[in-house]
CSV table of C-alpha atoms in Angstrom, one decimal:
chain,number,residue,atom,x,y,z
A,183,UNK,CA,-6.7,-3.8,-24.0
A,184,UNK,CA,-6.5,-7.3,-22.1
A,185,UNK,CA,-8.3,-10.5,-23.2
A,186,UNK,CA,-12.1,-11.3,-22.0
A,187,UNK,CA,-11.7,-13.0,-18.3
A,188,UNK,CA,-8.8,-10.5,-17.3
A,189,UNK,CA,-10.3,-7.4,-19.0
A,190,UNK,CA,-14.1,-8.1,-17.1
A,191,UNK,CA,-11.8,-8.5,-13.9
A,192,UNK,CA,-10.3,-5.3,-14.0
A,193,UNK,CA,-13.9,-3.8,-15.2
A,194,UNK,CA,-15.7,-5.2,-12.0
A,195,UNK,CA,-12.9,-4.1,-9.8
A,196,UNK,CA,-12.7,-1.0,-11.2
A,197,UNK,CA,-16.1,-0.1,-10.4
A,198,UNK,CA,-14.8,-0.3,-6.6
A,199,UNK,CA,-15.1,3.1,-4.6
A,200,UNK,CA,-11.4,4.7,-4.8
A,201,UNK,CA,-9.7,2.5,-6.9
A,202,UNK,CA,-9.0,4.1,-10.5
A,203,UNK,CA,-7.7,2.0,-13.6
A,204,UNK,CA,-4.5,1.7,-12.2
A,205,UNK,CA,-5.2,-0.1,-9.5
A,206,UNK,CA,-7.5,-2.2,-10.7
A,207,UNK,CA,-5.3,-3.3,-13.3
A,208,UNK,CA,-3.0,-4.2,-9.9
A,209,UNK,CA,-5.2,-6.1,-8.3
A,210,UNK,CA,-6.4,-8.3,-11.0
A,211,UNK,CA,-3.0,-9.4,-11.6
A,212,UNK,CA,-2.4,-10.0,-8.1
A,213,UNK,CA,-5.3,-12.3,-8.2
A,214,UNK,CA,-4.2,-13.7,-11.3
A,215,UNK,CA,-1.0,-14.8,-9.4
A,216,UNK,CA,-2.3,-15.4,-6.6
A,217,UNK,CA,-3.2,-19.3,-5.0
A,218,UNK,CA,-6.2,-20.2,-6.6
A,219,UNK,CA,-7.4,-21.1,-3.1
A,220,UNK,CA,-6.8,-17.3,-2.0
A,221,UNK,CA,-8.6,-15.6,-5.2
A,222,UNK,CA,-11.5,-17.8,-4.5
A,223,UNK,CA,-12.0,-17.3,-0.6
A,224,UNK,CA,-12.1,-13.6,-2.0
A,225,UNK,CA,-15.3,-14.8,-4.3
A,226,UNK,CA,-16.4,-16.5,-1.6
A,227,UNK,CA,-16.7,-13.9,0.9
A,228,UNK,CA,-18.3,-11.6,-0.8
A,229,UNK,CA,-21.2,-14.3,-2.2
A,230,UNK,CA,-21.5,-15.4,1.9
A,231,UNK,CA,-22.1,-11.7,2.6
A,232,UNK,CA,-24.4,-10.3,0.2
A,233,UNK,CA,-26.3,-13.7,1.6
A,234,UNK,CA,-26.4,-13.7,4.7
A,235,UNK,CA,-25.8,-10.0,5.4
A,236,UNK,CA,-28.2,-7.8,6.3
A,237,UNK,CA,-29.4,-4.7,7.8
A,238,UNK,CA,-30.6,-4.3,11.8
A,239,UNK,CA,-34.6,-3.6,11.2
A,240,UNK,CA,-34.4,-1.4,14.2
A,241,UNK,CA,-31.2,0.9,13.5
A,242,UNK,CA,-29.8,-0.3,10.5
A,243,UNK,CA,-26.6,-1.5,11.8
A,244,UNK,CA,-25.0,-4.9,9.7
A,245,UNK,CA,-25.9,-8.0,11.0
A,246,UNK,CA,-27.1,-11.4,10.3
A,247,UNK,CA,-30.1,-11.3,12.1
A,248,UNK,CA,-33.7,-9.6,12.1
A,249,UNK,CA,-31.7,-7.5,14.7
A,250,UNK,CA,-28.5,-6.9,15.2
A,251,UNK,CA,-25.9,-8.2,18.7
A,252,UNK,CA,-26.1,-4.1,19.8
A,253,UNK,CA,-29.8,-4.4,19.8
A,254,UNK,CA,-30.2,-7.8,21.2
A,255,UNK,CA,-27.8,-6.6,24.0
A,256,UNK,CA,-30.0,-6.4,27.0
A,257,UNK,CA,-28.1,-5.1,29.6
A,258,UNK,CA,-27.3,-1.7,27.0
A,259,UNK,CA,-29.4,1.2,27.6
A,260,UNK,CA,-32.8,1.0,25.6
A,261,UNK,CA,-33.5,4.7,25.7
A,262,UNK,CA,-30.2,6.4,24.7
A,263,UNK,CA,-29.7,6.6,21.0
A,264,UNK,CA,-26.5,7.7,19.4
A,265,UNK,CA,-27.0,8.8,15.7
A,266,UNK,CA,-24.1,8.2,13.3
A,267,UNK,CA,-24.1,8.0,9.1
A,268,UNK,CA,-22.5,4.5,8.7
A,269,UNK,CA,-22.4,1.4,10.3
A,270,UNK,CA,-18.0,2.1,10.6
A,271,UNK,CA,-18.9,5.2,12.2
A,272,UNK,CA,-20.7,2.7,15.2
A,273,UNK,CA,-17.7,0.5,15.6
A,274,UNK,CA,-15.3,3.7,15.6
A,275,UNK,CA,-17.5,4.6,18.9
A,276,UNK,CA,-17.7,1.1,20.1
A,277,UNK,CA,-13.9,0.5,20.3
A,278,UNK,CA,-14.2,3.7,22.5
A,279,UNK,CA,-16.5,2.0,25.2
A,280,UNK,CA,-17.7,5.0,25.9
A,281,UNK,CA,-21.3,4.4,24.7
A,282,UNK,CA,-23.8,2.1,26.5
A,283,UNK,CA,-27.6,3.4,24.9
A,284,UNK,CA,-28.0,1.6,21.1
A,285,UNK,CA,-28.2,2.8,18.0
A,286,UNK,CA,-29.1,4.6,14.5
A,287,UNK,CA,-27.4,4.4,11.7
A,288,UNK,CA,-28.9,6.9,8.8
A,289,UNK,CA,-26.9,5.3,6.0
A,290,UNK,CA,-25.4,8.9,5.0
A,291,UNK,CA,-25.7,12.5,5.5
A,292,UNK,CA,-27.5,15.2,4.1
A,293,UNK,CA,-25.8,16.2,1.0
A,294,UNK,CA,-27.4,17.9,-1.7
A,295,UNK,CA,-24.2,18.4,-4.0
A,296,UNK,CA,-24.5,14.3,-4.2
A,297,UNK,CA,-28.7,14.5,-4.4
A,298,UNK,CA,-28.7,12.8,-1.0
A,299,UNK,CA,-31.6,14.9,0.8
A,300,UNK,CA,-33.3,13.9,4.1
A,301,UNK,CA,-35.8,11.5,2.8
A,302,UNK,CA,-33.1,9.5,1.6
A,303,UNK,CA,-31.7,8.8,5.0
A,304,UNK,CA,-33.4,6.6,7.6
A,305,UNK,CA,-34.8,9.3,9.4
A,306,UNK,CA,-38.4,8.7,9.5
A,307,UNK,CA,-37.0,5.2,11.4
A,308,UNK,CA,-35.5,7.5,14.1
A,309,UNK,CA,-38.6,9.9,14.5
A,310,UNK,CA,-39.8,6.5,14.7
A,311,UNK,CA,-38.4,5.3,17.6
A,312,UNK,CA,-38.4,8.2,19.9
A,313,UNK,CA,-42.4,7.5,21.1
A,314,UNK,CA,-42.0,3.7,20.3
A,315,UNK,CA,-38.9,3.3,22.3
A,316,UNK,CA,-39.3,6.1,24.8
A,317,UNK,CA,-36.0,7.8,23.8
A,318,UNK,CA,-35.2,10.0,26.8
A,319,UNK,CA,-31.8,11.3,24.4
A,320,UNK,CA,-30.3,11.5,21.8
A,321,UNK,CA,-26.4,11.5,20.4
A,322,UNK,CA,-26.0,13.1,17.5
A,323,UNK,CA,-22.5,11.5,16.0
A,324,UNK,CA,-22.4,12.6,12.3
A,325,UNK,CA,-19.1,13.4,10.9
A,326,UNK,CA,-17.8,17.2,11.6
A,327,UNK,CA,-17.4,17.7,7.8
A,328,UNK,CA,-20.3,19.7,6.1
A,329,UNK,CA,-22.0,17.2,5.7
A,330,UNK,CA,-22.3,15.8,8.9
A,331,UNK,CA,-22.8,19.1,10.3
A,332,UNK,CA,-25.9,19.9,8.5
A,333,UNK,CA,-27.5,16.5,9.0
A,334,UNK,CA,-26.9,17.1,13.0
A,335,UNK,CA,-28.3,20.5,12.7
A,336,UNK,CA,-31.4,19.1,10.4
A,337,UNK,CA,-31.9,16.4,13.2
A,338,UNK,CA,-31.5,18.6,15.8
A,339,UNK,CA,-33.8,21.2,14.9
A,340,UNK,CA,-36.5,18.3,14.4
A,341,UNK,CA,-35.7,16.7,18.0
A,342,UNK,CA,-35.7,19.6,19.9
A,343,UNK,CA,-39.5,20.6,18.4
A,344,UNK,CA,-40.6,16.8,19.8
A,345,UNK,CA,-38.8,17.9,23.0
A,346,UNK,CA,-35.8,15.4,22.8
A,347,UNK,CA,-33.0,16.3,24.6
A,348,UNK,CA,-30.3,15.9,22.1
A,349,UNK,CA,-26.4,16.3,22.1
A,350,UNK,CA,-23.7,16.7,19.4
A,351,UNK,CA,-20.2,15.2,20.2
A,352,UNK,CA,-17.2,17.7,20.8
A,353,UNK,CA,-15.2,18.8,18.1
A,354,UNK,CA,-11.7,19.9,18.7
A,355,UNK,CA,-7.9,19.5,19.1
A,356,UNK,CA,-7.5,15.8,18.4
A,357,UNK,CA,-5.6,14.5,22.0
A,358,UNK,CA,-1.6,14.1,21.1
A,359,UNK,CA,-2.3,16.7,18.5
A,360,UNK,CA,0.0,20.3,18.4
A,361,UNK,CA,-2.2,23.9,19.0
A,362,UNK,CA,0.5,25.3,16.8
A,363,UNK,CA,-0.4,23.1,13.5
A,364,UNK,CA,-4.5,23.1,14.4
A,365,UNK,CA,-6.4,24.9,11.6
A,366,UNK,CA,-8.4,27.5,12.5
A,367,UNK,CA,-11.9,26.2,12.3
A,368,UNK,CA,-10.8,23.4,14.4
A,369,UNK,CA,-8.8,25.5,17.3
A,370,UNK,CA,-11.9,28.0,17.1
A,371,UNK,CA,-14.1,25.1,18.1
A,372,UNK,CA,-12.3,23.3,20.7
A,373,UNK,CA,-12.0,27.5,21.8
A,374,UNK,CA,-15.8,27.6,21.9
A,375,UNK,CA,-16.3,24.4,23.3
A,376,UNK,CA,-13.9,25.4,26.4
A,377,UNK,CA,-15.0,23.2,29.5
A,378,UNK,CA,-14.7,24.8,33.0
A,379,UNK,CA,-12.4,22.6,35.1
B,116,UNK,CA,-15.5,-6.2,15.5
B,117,UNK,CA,-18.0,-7.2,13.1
B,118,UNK,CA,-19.9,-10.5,12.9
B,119,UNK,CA,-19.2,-13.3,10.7
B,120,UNK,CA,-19.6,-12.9,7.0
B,121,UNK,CA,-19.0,-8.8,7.5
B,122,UNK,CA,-15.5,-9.6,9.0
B,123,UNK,CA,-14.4,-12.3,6.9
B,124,UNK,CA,-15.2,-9.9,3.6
B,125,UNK,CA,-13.2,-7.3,5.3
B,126,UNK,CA,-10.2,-9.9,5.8
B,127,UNK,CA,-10.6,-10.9,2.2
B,128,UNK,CA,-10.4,-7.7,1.0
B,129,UNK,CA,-7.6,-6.7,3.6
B,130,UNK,CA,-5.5,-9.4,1.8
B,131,UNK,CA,-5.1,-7.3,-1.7
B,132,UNK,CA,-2.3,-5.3,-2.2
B,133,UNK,CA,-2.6,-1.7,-0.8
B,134,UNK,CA,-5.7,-2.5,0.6
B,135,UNK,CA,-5.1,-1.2,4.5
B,136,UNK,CA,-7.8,-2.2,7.1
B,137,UNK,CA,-9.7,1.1,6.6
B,138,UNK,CA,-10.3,0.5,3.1
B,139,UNK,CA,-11.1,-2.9,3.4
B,140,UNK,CA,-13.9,-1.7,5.7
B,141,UNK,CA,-15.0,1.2,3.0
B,142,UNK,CA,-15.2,-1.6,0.3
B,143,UNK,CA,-16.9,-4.3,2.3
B,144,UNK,CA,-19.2,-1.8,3.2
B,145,UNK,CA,-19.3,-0.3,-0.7
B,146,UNK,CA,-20.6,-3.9,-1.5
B,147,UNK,CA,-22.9,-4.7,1.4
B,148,UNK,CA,-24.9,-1.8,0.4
B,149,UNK,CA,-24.5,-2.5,-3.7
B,150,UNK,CA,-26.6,-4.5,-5.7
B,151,UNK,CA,-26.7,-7.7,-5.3
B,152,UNK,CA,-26.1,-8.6,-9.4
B,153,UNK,CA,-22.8,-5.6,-9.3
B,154,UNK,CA,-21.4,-7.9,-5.8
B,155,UNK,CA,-22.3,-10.9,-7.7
B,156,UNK,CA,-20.3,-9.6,-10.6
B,157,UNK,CA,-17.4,-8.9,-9.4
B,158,UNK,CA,-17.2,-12.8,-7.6
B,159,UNK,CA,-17.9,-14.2,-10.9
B,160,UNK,CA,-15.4,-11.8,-13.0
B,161,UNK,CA,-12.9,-13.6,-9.8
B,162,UNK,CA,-13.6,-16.6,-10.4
B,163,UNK,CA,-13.6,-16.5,-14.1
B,164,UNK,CA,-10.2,-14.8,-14.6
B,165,UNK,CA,-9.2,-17.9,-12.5
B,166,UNK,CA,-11.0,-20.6,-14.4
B,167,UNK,CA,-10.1,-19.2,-18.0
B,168,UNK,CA,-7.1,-17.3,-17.7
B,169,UNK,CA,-3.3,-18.7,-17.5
B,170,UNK,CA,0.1,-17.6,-18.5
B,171,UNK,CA,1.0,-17.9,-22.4
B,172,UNK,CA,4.1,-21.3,-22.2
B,173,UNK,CA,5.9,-18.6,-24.3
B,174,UNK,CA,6.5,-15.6,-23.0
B,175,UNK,CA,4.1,-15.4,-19.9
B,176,UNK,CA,2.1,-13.1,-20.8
B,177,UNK,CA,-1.4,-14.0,-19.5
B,178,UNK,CA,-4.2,-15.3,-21.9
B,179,UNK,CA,-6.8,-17.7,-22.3
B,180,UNK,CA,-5.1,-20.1,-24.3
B,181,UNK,CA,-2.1,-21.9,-24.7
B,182,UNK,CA,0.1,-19.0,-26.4
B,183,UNK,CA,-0.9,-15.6,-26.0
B,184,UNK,CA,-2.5,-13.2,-28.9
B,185,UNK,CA,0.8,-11.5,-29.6
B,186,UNK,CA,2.6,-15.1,-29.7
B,187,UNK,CA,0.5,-16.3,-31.8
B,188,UNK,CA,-0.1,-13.1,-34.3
B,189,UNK,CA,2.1,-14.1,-37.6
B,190,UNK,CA,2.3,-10.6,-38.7
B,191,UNK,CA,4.8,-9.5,-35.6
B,192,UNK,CA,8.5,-10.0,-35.6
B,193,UNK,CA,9.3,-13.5,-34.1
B,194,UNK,CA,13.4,-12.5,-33.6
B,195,UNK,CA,13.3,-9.3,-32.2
B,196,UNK,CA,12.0,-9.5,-27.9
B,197,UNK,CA,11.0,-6.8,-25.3
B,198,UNK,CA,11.7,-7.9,-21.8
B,199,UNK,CA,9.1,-6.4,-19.0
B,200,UNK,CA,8.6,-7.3,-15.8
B,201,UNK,CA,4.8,-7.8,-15.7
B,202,UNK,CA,1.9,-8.5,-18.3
B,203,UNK,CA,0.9,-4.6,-17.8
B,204,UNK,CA,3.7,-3.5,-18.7
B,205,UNK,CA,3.8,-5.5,-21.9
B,206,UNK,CA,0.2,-4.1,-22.0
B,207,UNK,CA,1.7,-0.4,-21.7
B,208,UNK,CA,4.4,-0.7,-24.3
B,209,UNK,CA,1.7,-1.9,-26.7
B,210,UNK,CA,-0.5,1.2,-26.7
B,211,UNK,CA,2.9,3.2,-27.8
B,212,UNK,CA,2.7,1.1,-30.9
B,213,UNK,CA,6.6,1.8,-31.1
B,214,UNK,CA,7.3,-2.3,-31.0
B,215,UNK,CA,6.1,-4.8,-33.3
B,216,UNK,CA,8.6,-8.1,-32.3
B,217,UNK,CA,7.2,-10.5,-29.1
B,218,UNK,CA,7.6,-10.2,-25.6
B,219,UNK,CA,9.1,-12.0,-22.7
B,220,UNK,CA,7.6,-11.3,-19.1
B,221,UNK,CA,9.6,-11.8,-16.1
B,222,UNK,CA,7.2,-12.0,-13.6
B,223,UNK,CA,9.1,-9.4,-11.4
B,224,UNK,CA,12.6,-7.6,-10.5
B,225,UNK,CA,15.6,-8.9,-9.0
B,226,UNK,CA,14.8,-7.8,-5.5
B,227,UNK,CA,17.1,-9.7,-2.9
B,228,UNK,CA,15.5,-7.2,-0.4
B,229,UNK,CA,12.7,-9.1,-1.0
B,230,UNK,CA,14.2,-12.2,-1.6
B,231,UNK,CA,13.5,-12.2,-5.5
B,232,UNK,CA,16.5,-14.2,-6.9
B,233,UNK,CA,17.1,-14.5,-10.2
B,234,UNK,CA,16.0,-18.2,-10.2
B,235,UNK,CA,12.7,-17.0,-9.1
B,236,UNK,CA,11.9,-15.1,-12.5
B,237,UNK,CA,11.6,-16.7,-16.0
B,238,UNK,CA,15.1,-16.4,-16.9
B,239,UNK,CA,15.7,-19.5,-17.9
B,240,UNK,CA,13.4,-19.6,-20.3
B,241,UNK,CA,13.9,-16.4,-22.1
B,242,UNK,CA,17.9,-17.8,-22.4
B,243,UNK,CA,16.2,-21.2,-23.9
B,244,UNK,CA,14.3,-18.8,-26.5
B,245,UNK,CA,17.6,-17.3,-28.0
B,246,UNK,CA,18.1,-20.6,-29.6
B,247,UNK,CA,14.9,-21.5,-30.1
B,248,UNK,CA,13.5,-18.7,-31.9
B,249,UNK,CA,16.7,-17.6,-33.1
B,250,UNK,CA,16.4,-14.2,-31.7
B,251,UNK,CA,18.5,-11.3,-33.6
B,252,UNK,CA,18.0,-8.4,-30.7
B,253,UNK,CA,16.5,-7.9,-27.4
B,254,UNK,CA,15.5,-4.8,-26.0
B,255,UNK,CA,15.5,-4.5,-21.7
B,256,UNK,CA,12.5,-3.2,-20.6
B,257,UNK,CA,12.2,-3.6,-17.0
B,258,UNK,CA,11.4,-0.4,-14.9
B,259,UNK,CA,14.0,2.4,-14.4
B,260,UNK,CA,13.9,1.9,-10.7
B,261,UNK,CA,16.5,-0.1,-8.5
B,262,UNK,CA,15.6,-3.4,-8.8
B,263,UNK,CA,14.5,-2.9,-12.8
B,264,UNK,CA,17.9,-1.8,-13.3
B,265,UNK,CA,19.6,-4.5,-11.5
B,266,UNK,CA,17.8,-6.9,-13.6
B,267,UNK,CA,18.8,-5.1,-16.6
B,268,UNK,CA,22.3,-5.4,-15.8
B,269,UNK,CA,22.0,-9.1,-14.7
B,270,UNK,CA,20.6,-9.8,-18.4
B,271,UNK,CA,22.6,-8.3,-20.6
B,272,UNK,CA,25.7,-9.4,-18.9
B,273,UNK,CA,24.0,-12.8,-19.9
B,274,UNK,CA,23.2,-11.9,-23.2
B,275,UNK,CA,26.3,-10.1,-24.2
B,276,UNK,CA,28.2,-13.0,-23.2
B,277,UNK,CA,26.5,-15.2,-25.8
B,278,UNK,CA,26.5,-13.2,-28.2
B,279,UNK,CA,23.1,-11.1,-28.0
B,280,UNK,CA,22.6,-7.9,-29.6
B,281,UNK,CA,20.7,-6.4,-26.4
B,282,UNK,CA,19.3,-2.6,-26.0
B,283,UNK,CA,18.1,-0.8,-23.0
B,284,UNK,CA,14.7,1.5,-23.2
B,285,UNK,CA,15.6,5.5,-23.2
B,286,UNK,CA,15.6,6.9,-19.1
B,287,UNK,CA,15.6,10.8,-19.2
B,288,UNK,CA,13.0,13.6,-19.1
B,289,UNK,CA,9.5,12.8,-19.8
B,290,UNK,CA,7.9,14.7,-22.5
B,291,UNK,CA,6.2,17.7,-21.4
B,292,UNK,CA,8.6,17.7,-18.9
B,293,UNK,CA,10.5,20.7,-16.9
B,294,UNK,CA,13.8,20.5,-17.1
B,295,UNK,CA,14.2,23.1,-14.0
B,296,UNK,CA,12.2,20.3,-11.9
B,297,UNK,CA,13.3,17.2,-12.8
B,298,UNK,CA,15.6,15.1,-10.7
B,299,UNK,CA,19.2,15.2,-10.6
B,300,UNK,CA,19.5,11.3,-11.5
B,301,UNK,CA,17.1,12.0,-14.2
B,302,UNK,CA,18.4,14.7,-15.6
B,303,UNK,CA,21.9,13.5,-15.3
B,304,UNK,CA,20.7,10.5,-17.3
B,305,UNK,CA,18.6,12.5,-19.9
B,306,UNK,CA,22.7,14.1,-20.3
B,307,UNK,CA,24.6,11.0,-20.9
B,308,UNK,CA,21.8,9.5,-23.0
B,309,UNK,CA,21.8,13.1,-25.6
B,310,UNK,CA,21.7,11.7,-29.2
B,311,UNK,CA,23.3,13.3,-32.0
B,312,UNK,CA,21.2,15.4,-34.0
């Protein structure tokens, strides 16, 4: 529809997760319109990134290092892992500061619907680091969606044949949330999960 | 949260329109883990549309050179204009294939809630083309929403007063359409606007 420049914009944004024709259509104007200072710090940020960017050799966490500041981090615990699928998923349980051990980041969950199976996680890397690292436990903090559940079950049932005591955090009632407009699944599990006080 | 590059690609992308912190994170992370030549793309298809593109002297409409391809295609009706707000909606009214004169973009609404004046859009210059181009008819097309309609209003008391034929696009049902759901505003308008059959 548009000319060369402004129809290869939309194209390349467009090929963004989540963000349909419409949108992409959006966007490029608004970087058409936009300082040319602005449009190009966007440019430049992502070149910077995909350069300098990398992966954490030891849990796969972002970083711009052969290791990333988690793992460098010698006063956290060496030999308590928490396992999550993305490297958001870390910082959602770092703003918590609940968490002192490291950790590993699979890079997804188990999902077969999407051809992701086991192999194509970072699981190996874990196994991995239990002997190597002397992992006395083990978090497992995959999403509680399907997928997430069936990765933590798959890991578990592998951890507990080494002998790894290993842990799944708590699902239910989000805190400020309302029993009455729980679903079912959710009020079942934070039923079954009941803590003696 | 994040270190260095990570962060500022997540403040980048944070800057586009609709783009809330969470999503920012999901693309930054979408393009961390993408192929280097698809993250490389889309910077280049940036800085491009930047480089190559700019807004037709005519009508505003964006194109690579100094009068956009429906400006300069001789086969189109150089008397008759379509006012729109933005080039994508000049781009939608196109695919109807209902309009064959030129355009004239705005490059917005009257929006005093958002401090859009009237000075602010390219008035001036469609008033300058009357003359110029010695314009027979323009047809308002600038959104049926609040501001769209202010604007609408604002321009054809300007153009009736020197002399303009001017016509406002249709607003009532959509095809396909139910009647028993449509809005009362819309279906009130759909009323006044019956045509004689």
């Amino acid at each position: 529809m548009y000319e060369g420049p402004v129809q290869d914009l939309i194209t390349e944004l467009g090929r963004l997760p989540g963000v349909g024709p419409k949108s992409a259509q959006r966007l490029a104007f608004h970087l058409l319109s936009a300082e040319p200072e602005d449009a190009r710090r966007l440019a430049r940020a992502i070149l910077e990134a995909k350069e300098r960017v990398r992966f954490c050799r030891r849990c796969f966490n972002v970083s711009e290092r052969e290791e990333c500041r988690i793992c460098r981090d010698a006063r956290r615990d060496a030999h308590v892992l928490c396992v999550v699928e993305e490297p958001r998923d870390l910082q959602a349980i770092e703003k918590t500061a609940e968490f002192r051990g490291r950790y590993h980041v699979l890079g997804g969950a188990i999902s077969p619907i999407d051809g992701v199976g086991p192999e194509r996680l970072h699981i190996r890397e874990l196994l991995a680091r239990l002997d190597a690292e002397d992992i006395t436990e083990v978090v497992l903090a995959t999403n509680p969606n399907i997928e997430g559940e069936a990765t933590a079950s798959f890991l578990a049932r592998q951890l507990k044949a080494i002998g790894v005591p290993v842990s799944r955090i708590a699902s239910g009632l989000p805190v400020g949330g309302d029993l009455e407009y729980a679903d079912e699944v959710t009020l079942g599990r934070a039923f079954a999960g009941r803590r003696t006080l």
